[in-house]
Coordinates of C-alpha atoms in Angstrom, one line a residue:
M1 CA 109.5 20.0 82.8
P2 CA 111.0 22.2 79.7
A3 CA 108.5 24.7 79.5
T4 CA 107.2 26.0 76.3
P5 CA 105.3 29.3 75.8
Q6 CA 102.9 26.8 73.8
R7 CA 99.1 26.9 74.7
R8 CA 94.0 33.0 78.2
R9 CA 89.0 47.8 82.6
T10 CA 87.4 50.8 81.5
V11 CA 86.9 52.3 84.7
R12 CA 83.1 53.6 85.1
R13 CA 83.7 57.6 84.1
L14 CA 82.7 59.5 87.0
T15 CA 81.1 62.1 86.8
I16 CA 81.8 65.6 88.1
G17 CA 79.1 65.0 90.8
A18 CA 80.2 61.2 91.7
A19 CA 83.8 62.9 92.0
V20 CA 82.8 65.2 93.8
L21 CA 81.5 62.4 96.6
A22 CA 84.9 60.6 96.2
A23 CA 86.5 63.1 97.5
A24 CA 84.2 63.4 100.2
G25 CA 84.7 59.7 100.8
L26 CA 81.5 58.9 99.5
T27 CA 81.3 56.4 96.5
A28 CA 80.0 56.5 93.2
T29 CA 76.7 54.7 92.1
A30 CA 76.7 51.5 90.3
L31 CA 74.6 49.6 87.4
P32 CA 73.9 46.1 88.7
A33 CA 75.9 43.6 86.9
G34 CA 74.7 42.5 83.4
A35 CA 72.3 46.0 83.3
D36 CA 72.9 48.8 80.8
T37 CA 70.7 51.7 82.1
G38 CA 69.1 52.0 85.4
H39 CA 68.9 54.9 88.5
A40 CA 71.3 55.7 91.3
A41 CA 71.7 53.5 94.0
R42 CA 72.6 55.4 97.2
A43 CA 76.1 56.3 97.3
G44 CA 77.8 54.0 98.7
R45 CA 76.5 51.2 97.6
T46 CA 79.9 50.3 95.4
V47 CA 83.6 50.2 95.9
D48 CA 86.4 50.3 93.8
V49 CA 88.6 46.4 94.6
Q50 CA 92.4 46.6 92.9
L51 CA 93.4 43.4 91.7
L52 CA 96.5 43.0 91.4
S53 CA 98.7 40.6 89.2
F54 CA 101.3 39.0 87.7
N55 CA 102.0 35.8 85.9
D56 CA 105.3 33.0 85.1
F57 CA 107.8 34.6 87.5
H58 CA 110.0 31.4 87.6
G59 CA 112.5 31.7 90.3
N60 CA 113.8 35.5 89.1
L61 CA 114.0 37.6 92.4
E62 CA 117.4 38.9 90.6
P63 CA 116.2 40.7 87.4
P64 CA 116.9 38.6 84.7
Q65 CA 120.0 39.2 82.5
G66 CA 119.9 40.7 79.0
S67 CA 116.9 40.3 76.4
S68 CA 115.0 38.4 79.3
G69 CA 115.0 41.0 81.5
T70 CA 113.5 44.2 79.3
V71 CA 109.7 44.8 78.3
E72 CA 108.8 47.1 74.4
E73 CA 107.4 50.2 75.2
V74 CA 105.8 51.8 72.1
Q75 CA 106.0 55.1 72.9
P76 CA 104.2 58.2 71.4
D77 CA 105.7 58.3 68.1
G78 CA 105.5 55.5 67.4
S79 CA 109.0 53.9 67.8
K80 CA 109.7 51.3 70.3
K81 CA 112.1 51.5 73.7
S82 CA 113.3 48.9 76.0
V83 CA 113.1 49.5 78.9
A84 CA 115.2 46.9 81.9
A85 CA 112.6 45.7 83.9
G86 CA 111.7 42.3 87.3
G87 CA 113.6 41.5 90.0
A88 CA 112.0 41.0 93.4
E89 CA 113.2 43.9 94.9
Y90 CA 111.9 45.8 92.3
L91 CA 108.3 43.8 92.1
A92 CA 107.4 44.1 95.8
Q93 CA 108.4 47.8 95.9
S94 CA 105.8 48.1 92.7
L95 CA 103.0 46.1 94.5
R96 CA 103.5 47.8 97.9
T97 CA 103.4 51.0 96.0
A98 CA 100.2 50.9 93.3
R99 CA 98.7 49.5 96.9
K100 CA 98.7 52.7 98.9
G101 CA 95.4 54.8 99.1
H102 CA 93.7 51.7 98.2
P103 CA 91.9 49.9 101.3
Y104 CA 90.0 47.5 99.3
S105 CA 93.4 45.6 97.2
V106 CA 94.2 41.6 96.7
T107 CA 97.3 40.4 95.1
A108 CA 96.6 37.3 92.5
A109 CA 99.0 35.2 90.1
A110 CA 98.5 32.9 87.2
G111 CA 100.9 30.0 87.8
D112 CA 104.6 29.5 87.2
L113 CA 105.4 31.1 90.2
V114 CA 108.6 29.0 90.8
G115 CA 110.1 26.1 87.9
A116 CA 113.1 26.8 85.4
S117 CA 114.2 28.6 88.0
P118 CA 117.7 30.6 88.3
L119 CA 120.4 29.3 90.3
L120 CA 119.6 31.2 93.6
S121 CA 116.0 29.9 93.7
G122 CA 116.1 26.6 91.8
L123 CA 119.2 25.5 94.3
F124 CA 117.3 25.4 96.8
H125 CA 113.7 24.2 95.0
D126 CA 112.2 27.5 94.7
E127 CA 112.1 27.6 98.6
P128 CA 113.0 31.6 98.5
T129 CA 110.9 32.1 95.8
I130 CA 108.0 30.8 98.1
E131 CA 109.5 33.2 101.0
A132 CA 109.9 36.2 98.9
M133 CA 106.3 35.4 97.4
N134 CA 105.1 36.0 101.2
K135 CA 106.7 39.0 102.2
L136 CA 105.5 40.4 99.4
G137 CA 101.4 39.9 99.7
L138 CA 100.8 37.1 97.3
D139 CA 97.0 36.0 98.7
V140 CA 96.7 33.9 95.7
T141 CA 97.6 31.6 92.8
S142 CA 96.9 29.1 90.2
V143 CA 99.4 26.0 90.1
G144 CA 101.3 26.6 86.6
N145 CA 102.5 23.9 84.4
H146 CA 105.8 24.1 85.9
E147 CA 104.3 23.9 89.7
F148 CA 104.9 20.3 88.5
D149 CA 108.3 19.7 87.6
E150 CA 109.9 17.9 90.8
G151 CA 106.2 16.3 91.2
R152 CA 103.1 16.0 93.1
A153 CA 104.6 15.3 96.4
E154 CA 107.2 19.3 95.6
L155 CA 104.5 20.9 95.5
T156 CA 102.4 19.7 98.4
R157 CA 106.1 20.4 100.4
L158 CA 105.9 24.2 98.8
Q159 CA 102.7 24.6 100.1
K160 CA 102.1 23.3 103.2
G161 CA 105.9 23.4 104.2
G162 CA 108.9 21.1 105.4
C163 CA 112.2 20.5 104.7
H164 CA 113.1 18.9 101.5
P165 CA 112.7 14.6 101.9
K166 CA 116.4 14.4 100.0
D167 CA 118.4 17.6 100.9
G168 CA 116.6 18.6 103.9
C169 CA 116.7 22.3 105.8
Y170 CA 119.7 24.6 104.6
E171 CA 119.5 27.0 107.3
K172 CA 120.4 25.9 110.7
G173 CA 117.1 26.0 112.9
K174 CA 115.2 27.1 110.0
K175 CA 112.3 25.1 108.6
F176 CA 110.5 25.8 106.1
R177 CA 107.1 27.1 106.4
G178 CA 105.7 27.1 103.3
A179 CA 103.0 29.2 100.7
G180 CA 101.3 31.9 103.2
F181 CA 99.0 31.1 100.6
P182 CA 96.8 29.4 98.7
Y183 CA 97.5 27.1 95.4
L184 CA 94.8 26.5 93.1
T185 CA 94.4 23.5 91.5
A186 CA 90.7 23.4 90.8
N187 CA 91.3 20.9 87.2
V188 CA 93.8 18.9 88.9
T189 CA 92.3 15.8 90.3
D190 CA 93.8 12.4 92.1
E191 CA 93.6 9.6 89.4
K192 CA 91.9 7.1 92.1
S193 CA 89.9 9.3 95.0
G194 CA 88.4 12.0 91.8
K195 CA 89.7 14.9 94.1
P196 CA 91.9 18.3 93.4
L197 CA 94.9 17.7 94.5
L198 CA 95.0 21.4 96.6
K199 CA 92.4 23.9 97.0
P200 CA 90.1 24.4 94.3
Y201 CA 89.2 27.6 95.0
T202 CA 89.2 30.4 97.9
V203 CA 87.7 33.3 98.7
W204 CA 88.7 36.3 99.9
K205 CA 87.1 38.8 101.9
H206 CA 87.7 42.6 102.6
K207 CA 85.2 44.1 105.0
G208 CA 81.7 42.6 103.7
V209 CA 83.2 42.2 100.4
K210 CA 83.8 38.4 98.9
I211 CA 85.3 37.8 95.8
G212 CA 86.2 34.2 94.8
F213 CA 89.1 33.0 92.5
I214 CA 89.3 29.7 90.9
G215 CA 92.7 28.3 90.2
V216 CA 93.2 26.1 86.8
T217 CA 96.5 24.7 85.1
L218 CA 96.1 24.0 81.2
E219 CA 94.8 20.7 80.2
G220 CA 97.6 19.8 78.9
T221 CA 100.1 20.1 81.2
P222 CA 101.1 16.5 81.2
D223 CA 102.3 16.5 77.2
I224 CA 104.7 19.4 78.3
V225 CA 106.3 18.3 81.5
N226 CA 108.0 15.2 82.5
A227 CA 105.9 11.9 83.0
D228 CA 107.3 11.4 86.5
G229 CA 105.9 15.0 87.9
V230 CA 102.2 15.0 86.9
K231 CA 102.1 10.3 87.7
G232 CA 98.9 9.3 89.7
L233 CA 97.0 13.4 88.2
K234 CA 94.2 13.8 85.8
F235 CA 93.8 17.3 84.0
H236 CA 90.8 18.3 83.0
D237 CA 88.9 20.7 80.7
E238 CA 89.6 24.4 81.7
V239 CA 86.2 25.7 81.0
E240 CA 84.3 22.2 82.3
T241 CA 86.0 23.7 85.3
I242 CA 85.5 26.6 86.1
N243 CA 81.8 26.9 85.2
K244 CA 81.8 24.0 87.7
Y245 CA 83.1 25.8 90.2
A246 CA 81.3 28.9 89.6
K247 CA 78.5 27.7 90.5
V248 CA 79.4 26.2 93.1
L249 CA 80.5 29.8 94.8
N250 CA 77.4 31.0 93.4
K251 CA 75.9 29.2 95.4
Q252 CA 77.6 29.9 98.5
G253 CA 76.3 33.9 98.1
V254 CA 80.1 34.6 96.3
K255 CA 78.8 36.3 92.9
S256 CA 82.2 37.9 92.1
I257 CA 84.5 35.8 90.4
V258 CA 88.0 35.8 88.9
A259 CA 89.4 32.9 87.0
L260 CA 93.6 32.1 87.6
I261 CA 94.3 30.6 84.0
H262 CA 97.3 29.2 83.3
E263 CA 97.1 29.4 80.0
G264 CA 96.8 32.2 77.6
G265 CA 97.3 33.9 73.9
L266 CA 99.1 36.0 71.3
P267 CA 99.2 39.3 70.9
A268 CA 99.5 40.8 67.7
S269 CA 102.1 43.3 69.0
T270 CA 104.9 42.6 71.0
S271 CA 104.8 46.0 73.4
Y272 CA 103.5 46.1 76.7
N273 CA 101.2 48.9 76.3
Y274 CA 100.0 47.3 73.1
K275 CA 95.9 48.6 72.7
C276 CA 94.5 45.2 72.5
D277 CA 91.2 46.1 71.7
S278 CA 92.1 48.4 69.1
P279 CA 90.5 47.7 65.8
G280 CA 93.0 47.8 63.1
P281 CA 93.5 45.1 61.1
G282 CA 95.4 42.3 62.3
D283 CA 95.2 43.1 66.0
G284 CA 94.3 42.4 68.5
I285 CA 95.1 38.6 70.8
S286 CA 94.7 34.8 69.0
G287 CA 96.2 31.3 70.8
P288 CA 94.4 28.7 73.0
I289 CA 92.8 31.6 75.6
T290 CA 90.8 33.3 73.4
D291 CA 88.7 30.2 72.7
I292 CA 88.5 29.3 76.8
A293 CA 87.7 33.5 77.3
K294 CA 84.1 32.8 74.4
H295 CA 83.2 30.2 77.2
V296 CA 83.7 31.0 80.5
T297 CA 80.4 31.3 82.4
P298 CA 79.2 34.9 82.4
K299 CA 79.7 34.1 86.1
V300 CA 83.2 35.3 86.1
D301 CA 84.5 38.8 86.4
A302 CA 87.8 38.8 85.1
L303 CA 90.5 36.2 83.7
V304 CA 94.2 37.0 84.8
T305 CA 96.3 34.3 82.4
G306 CA 99.9 33.4 81.7
H307 CA 102.0 30.5 80.2
T308 CA 103.3 32.4 77.2
H309 CA 105.0 35.4 78.8
Q310 CA 103.0 37.7 76.7
A311 CA 101.8 40.9 78.3
Y312 CA 98.0 41.7 77.2
S313 CA 94.8 43.2 78.4
C314 CA 91.8 42.5 75.9
T315 CA 88.4 42.2 76.0
I316 CA 86.9 39.5 75.4
P317 CA 82.8 38.8 75.2
D318 CA 81.9 36.3 77.1
P319 CA 79.1 34.1 76.3
S320 CA 75.6 36.9 77.2
G321 CA 78.2 39.2 75.1
R322 CA 79.6 41.1 77.9
P323 CA 83.3 42.2 77.8
R324 CA 85.1 40.6 80.1
T325 CA 89.3 41.8 81.3
V326 CA 91.9 39.2 79.9
T327 CA 95.3 39.7 80.6
S328 CA 98.9 38.5 81.1
A329 CA 102.0 40.4 82.9
A330 CA 104.9 39.0 80.3
S331 CA 107.0 36.9 83.1
Y332 CA 109.8 37.3 85.4
G333 CA 108.1 39.9 87.4
K334 CA 108.9 42.8 84.7
L335 CA 105.3 43.7 84.8
Y336 CA 102.4 43.4 86.9
T337 CA 98.6 44.8 85.9
D338 CA 96.4 47.1 88.1
T339 CA 92.3 46.0 87.4
T340 CA 89.4 47.3 88.6
L341 CA 86.3 46.0 90.0
T342 CA 83.7 47.9 90.7
Y343 CA 81.5 45.5 93.7
D344 CA 78.2 46.8 94.2
R345 CA 77.4 45.7 97.9
R346 CA 73.8 45.1 96.5
T347 CA 74.4 42.1 94.3
R348 CA 77.7 40.9 95.4
D349 CA 78.9 40.8 92.0
I350 CA 81.4 43.0 89.9
V351 CA 79.9 45.8 88.3
R352 CA 79.7 44.6 84.1
T353 CA 77.7 46.0 81.5
T354 CA 77.3 45.0 77.7
V355 CA 79.2 48.1 76.5
K356 CA 82.1 48.5 79.2
A357 CA 84.4 45.6 81.0
P358 CA 86.7 46.6 84.0
H359 CA 89.5 48.6 83.8
A360 CA 92.7 46.6 83.3
A361 CA 96.4 48.1 82.3
N362 CA 100.4 46.8 82.9
H363 CA 103.0 48.8 84.2
V364 CA 106.1 48.7 84.2
V365 CA 108.2 46.5 87.4
D366 CA 110.9 49.3 86.7
R367 CA 114.0 49.6 88.1
T368 CA 114.4 52.7 88.6
Q369 CA 112.8 53.1 91.7
P370 CA 113.8 52.2 95.0
K371 CA 114.8 48.3 96.1
A372 CA 112.7 46.4 98.6
A373 CA 114.7 46.5 101.6
D374 CA 113.4 42.8 102.6
M375 CA 113.8 41.3 99.5
T376 CA 117.7 43.0 99.4
S377 CA 118.3 40.7 102.8
L378 CA 116.4 37.9 101.3
I379 CA 118.4 37.5 98.4
A380 CA 121.8 38.2 99.8
R381 CA 120.9 35.9 102.3
W382 CA 120.2 33.2 99.8
N383 CA 123.0 34.4 97.4
K384 CA 126.0 33.8 100.4
L385 CA 124.4 30.5 100.7
A386 CA 124.3 29.7 96.8
A387 CA 127.6 31.2 96.6
P388 CA 130.3 28.7 97.0
V389 CA 128.7 27.1 93.8
A390 CA 126.8 29.4 91.9
G391 CA 130.0 32.1 91.4
R392 CA 132.7 29.3 89.8
P393 CA 133.4 29.9 86.0
V394 CA 132.1 27.7 83.6
G395 CA 133.4 30.1 80.5
H396 CA 134.3 33.1 78.3
I397 CA 131.8 34.7 75.6
S398 CA 132.6 37.7 73.2
A399 CA 128.9 39.3 73.5
D400 CA 125.5 38.5 74.1
I401 CA 124.3 35.1 72.9
A402 CA 120.6 35.6 72.5
G403 CA 118.6 32.5 74.2
R404 CA 115.2 32.8 75.5
G405 CA 115.8 36.7 73.7
A406 CA 115.9 36.1 70.1
N407 CA 113.1 36.8 68.0
A408 CA 113.6 34.1 65.4
P409 CA 113.0 30.5 65.4
E410 CA 117.0 29.5 65.7
S411 CA 118.8 31.3 68.1
P412 CA 122.7 31.3 68.6
L413 CA 122.5 30.2 71.9
G414 CA 120.1 27.1 70.9
D415 CA 123.3 26.5 68.5
V416 CA 125.8 26.4 71.7
I417 CA 123.6 23.6 73.8
S418 CA 123.4 21.7 71.0
D419 CA 126.4 21.4 69.9
A420 CA 127.4 20.8 73.8
Q421 CA 124.3 18.1 73.1
L422 CA 126.1 16.8 70.4
E423 CA 129.9 16.7 71.8
A424 CA 128.9 15.1 74.8
T425 CA 127.3 12.2 72.4
K426 CA 129.0 11.7 69.9
A427 CA 132.4 9.3 71.4
D428 CA 131.8 6.0 71.0
G429 CA 130.8 4.7 74.2
K430 CA 128.9 7.5 74.7
G431 CA 125.9 7.6 72.4
G432 CA 127.2 7.6 69.1
A433 CA 125.0 10.4 68.8
Q434 CA 126.0 11.8 65.1
L435 CA 123.2 14.9 65.7
A436 CA 121.4 17.0 68.6
L437 CA 117.6 18.3 69.1
M438 CA 116.9 20.5 71.7
N439 CA 113.4 22.1 73.1
P440 CA 113.1 25.6 72.4
G441 CA 111.7 25.7 76.0
G442 CA 114.4 24.6 77.5
V443 CA 116.4 27.5 76.0
R444 CA 115.7 29.7 79.2
S445 CA 117.9 32.8 79.3
D446 CA 120.2 34.3 77.4
L447 CA 124.1 34.1 78.2
A448 CA 125.2 38.0 78.6
F449 CA 128.3 39.6 78.5
K450 CA 128.2 41.6 80.9
A451 CA 129.3 40.6 84.3
S452 CA 125.7 40.0 86.3
G453 CA 128.3 39.7 89.9
S454 CA 131.4 40.3 90.3
E455 CA 133.8 37.3 88.2
G456 CA 133.8 40.2 85.1
D457 CA 132.5 41.3 81.7
G458 CA 132.3 38.4 79.6
V459 CA 133.1 35.4 82.5
V460 CA 130.1 32.7 82.2
T461 CA 129.5 31.5 85.9
Y462 CA 127.8 27.7 87.0
G463 CA 124.6 29.9 88.0
E464 CA 124.3 32.0 84.8
A465 CA 125.1 28.9 83.4
F466 CA 122.0 27.3 85.3
T467 CA 119.8 29.9 84.5
V468 CA 119.8 28.7 80.9
Q469 CA 119.6 25.5 81.6
P470 CA 117.7 24.4 84.9
F471 CA 116.2 21.6 84.8
T472 CA 119.0 18.7 84.3
N473 CA 117.3 16.4 82.4
M474 CA 119.5 14.1 81.4
M475 CA 120.4 13.2 77.4
N476 CA 119.5 10.6 76.0
V477 CA 120.7 9.1 72.7
V478 CA 118.4 7.0 70.5
D479 CA 118.6 4.9 66.8
L480 CA 115.2 7.0 64.9
T481 CA 115.3 5.8 61.1
G482 CA 115.2 9.3 58.6
A483 CA 111.7 8.8 58.2
Q484 CA 110.7 9.3 61.6
L485 CA 113.3 12.3 62.2
L486 CA 111.6 13.6 59.1
T487 CA 108.2 13.5 61.0
G488 CA 109.7 14.8 64.4
L489 CA 110.9 17.7 62.4
Q490 CA 107.1 17.9 60.8
Q491 CA 105.8 18.0 64.2
Q492 CA 107.5 21.5 64.8
V493 CA 105.2 23.0 62.8
S494 CA 102.3 20.8 63.1
G495 CA 99.3 19.0 64.6
P496 CA 99.8 20.5 68.5
N497 CA 101.9 22.7 67.2
E498 CA 100.9 24.1 64.3
A499 CA 99.7 27.3 65.4
S500 CA 102.2 28.4 67.6
P501 CA 105.6 26.1 66.0
K502 CA 108.0 24.9 68.4
I503 CA 111.2 25.5 67.1
L504 CA 113.7 22.7 67.1
Q505 CA 117.7 24.0 67.9
V506 CA 120.0 21.6 65.8
S507 CA 123.3 20.8 66.1
E508 CA 125.9 22.4 63.6
G509 CA 125.8 19.6 60.5
L510 CA 121.7 19.2 60.2
T511 CA 120.8 22.3 57.9
Y512 CA 117.0 22.1 56.1
T513 CA 114.5 25.1 55.1
L514 CA 111.6 25.8 56.8
D515 CA 108.9 27.7 54.2
M516 CA 106.4 29.8 56.8
T517 CA 104.5 30.9 53.8
K518 CA 103.4 26.5 53.7
S519 CA 100.6 25.3 56.0
G520 CA 101.0 22.0 58.5
A521 CA 103.7 19.7 57.7
A522 CA 104.6 21.2 54.5
R523 CA 106.4 23.7 55.9
V524 CA 109.6 21.2 56.7
V525 CA 110.8 21.1 52.8
K526 CA 111.5 17.9 52.7
D527 CA 114.5 17.8 50.2
S528 CA 116.1 20.7 52.0
V529 CA 116.8 18.5 55.2
K530 CA 120.5 17.3 55.0
L531 CA 122.9 16.1 57.7
D532 CA 126.9 17.3 57.1
G533 CA 125.6 17.6 53.0
A534 CA 124.1 14.7 52.8
A535 CA 120.2 14.2 52.3
L536 CA 118.6 12.7 54.8
D537 CA 117.4 8.8 53.9
P538 CA 114.0 8.0 55.0
A539 CA 115.5 4.2 55.3
K540 CA 118.5 4.8 57.0
T541 CA 119.3 4.5 61.0
Y542 CA 120.6 8.1 62.7
R543 CA 122.1 8.0 66.1
V544 CA 119.8 11.4 68.0
A545 CA 120.5 13.1 71.0
M546 CA 118.1 14.5 72.6
N547 CA 117.0 15.7 76.0
E548 CA 114.3 13.0 77.9
F549 CA 111.9 15.6 77.9
L550 CA 111.8 15.4 74.0
A551 CA 112.7 10.9 74.9
G552 CA 109.5 10.5 75.8
G553 CA 107.7 12.8 73.3
G554 CA 107.4 15.9 75.2
D555 CA 106.2 19.5 73.3
G556 CA 104.2 17.0 70.8
F557 CA 106.4 15.7 69.6
A558 CA 105.6 12.1 69.8
A559 CA 107.7 10.6 67.0
F560 CA 110.5 10.7 69.2
K561 CA 109.0 7.8 71.6
D562 CA 109.5 5.7 68.6
G563 CA 113.1 5.6 69.4
K564 CA 115.5 2.4 69.9
N565 CA 118.6 1.9 71.9
K566 CA 118.4 4.6 74.1
Y567 CA 121.8 5.2 75.9
V568 CA 121.7 8.0 79.2
G569 CA 123.9 10.4 79.1
P570 CA 125.4 13.6 80.9
S571 CA 122.4 16.0 82.4
D572 CA 121.8 18.5 79.5
L573 CA 123.4 21.6 82.3
D574 CA 126.4 19.0 82.3
A575 CA 127.2 19.0 79.3
F576 CA 126.7 22.4 78.4
T577 CA 128.7 23.7 81.3
T578 CA 132.0 21.3 79.6
Y579 CA 131.1 22.5 76.2
L580 CA 132.1 25.8 77.5
T581 CA 135.1 25.5 79.7
A582 CA 136.7 23.3 76.6
H583 CA 135.8 25.4 73.9
S584 CA 136.9 29.4 76.0
S585 CA 139.5 30.9 78.3
A586 CA 139.9 35.2 78.6
D587 CA 141.9 34.9 75.8
K588 CA 140.0 33.1 73.1
P589 CA 136.2 33.8 73.7
L590 CA 133.6 31.7 72.5
T591 CA 131.8 33.6 69.8
P592 CA 128.2 33.7 68.7
P593 CA 127.7 31.5 66.6
K594 CA 125.5 32.7 63.4
A595 CA 122.4 30.8 63.8
D596 CA 122.3 29.6 60.0
R597 CA 121.5 26.8 60.1
I598 CA 117.7 26.7 59.5
K599 CA 116.8 28.8 56.7
V600 CA 113.4 30.4 57.4
V601 CA 110.8 31.4 54.2
K602 CA 108.4 33.8 55.5

């Protein structure tokens, strides 16, 4: 489903003597896991394993457009700089460069590699992305909620290979080979058999070193994907599942364990190089991953997380009090995390003391480096197949229209999309909608003025529109009373959405005040909700347009499940492209809306 970013290393300093040993090809000695002090063991007892990781790639083979393709970097003087980042050509090059000089290197991901993808990948059911992940050397990944967008059968096909059951093979004489790495689904089981959908864990081995990987997605996945995508599946508690399989791995003699968790947190700063463990007031990280990290067994040595699309490298104590790294590399391949795991050959565990955790840092996948030639070739090959569909102009804009990259509850692109959905469903016989609501997680990108190809600046192509609205959810129009509609608006900031609000994008005519100084449902000022200037009447029935995901109660909007007299309209993508074509031309391009429908009090 439409995703919503909702609800998871200080290298031991070498002494001068140890550095000399390292230069001579030997390895510094280490303390056994869990020990604070001790005598140095013989040289060669430990080896540094490089863990490279990323998350939430979402099929972004080409560099993401607009603000979706940048990361924020804090400068030495405290100022902040926006750095262009991302794209498979640069991610592959970054990872290959990082691996040089590291004989022990493993690459892992924390879910949402596919789903909500730009047209280049999404048009082909994400086969291009799986092919790219194979080429760049991914060793293992957990599933994320988006791996279930097209259901369990399609996820299984991505793992095992085979041509699409409806669309077939895309290239003559070529059969899709599937992922050359395991997708881990430890906490996703079949309702009937009770067995994990795919492998729950895997063990990476190299020259006697063994590291176990356990992969889970957030337990709440069924709440944020369409019901058909998770039919027949059960999702279990993340902590309980990880702890269960950590015991299994230990019994097999695997003492070094990394958890790949598609659940995350919210750091106090949006800068990728923010020092998460700095002691200032308000610093650190919040969100679901903090509670998960505090309860995952000490048997697990590092947590690689995702889902919130945030960048962080933090240290959170495990239940025994020892520090443990918790990392996330933002999204769309804009960053990768480099973690040093010092492996003790005698204990077969990762060295972690009560003072220091393994060292981890995020690095920018910058676009000034050379491109990986095999990725350039892959992108060109699939672009050629997609060109007849992707390059078709569907509209014109006068400037960037911020969507995913807007740092505000209401985005200009969210306004455009909700207006498009209202227009597509307001006529008699087409739903009779009076207003439209759009979930923010379904707005996947910005619309950038600068041309992404040869179409020219200001031209919106079908491929660019698809990147913004990739789910092709069908539009629904339902009857809701004013009271139900108000409850739905309150659910943006209460219940499961209180800690991380999901502010719906609203069509023109619907206005209200959001008071964030209050808590829970009280944040929506009741008397301020108006439609076309008239106060919302709790007893009156309104025709409300929304995508099928929202109409099914997705993202915590249970009130919308009670809608009556459902009308099914066009897809959200068709509504969007039709609106762009009708309301813009080369001479009169669409200008960004003011995004002033929701008044926010902070």
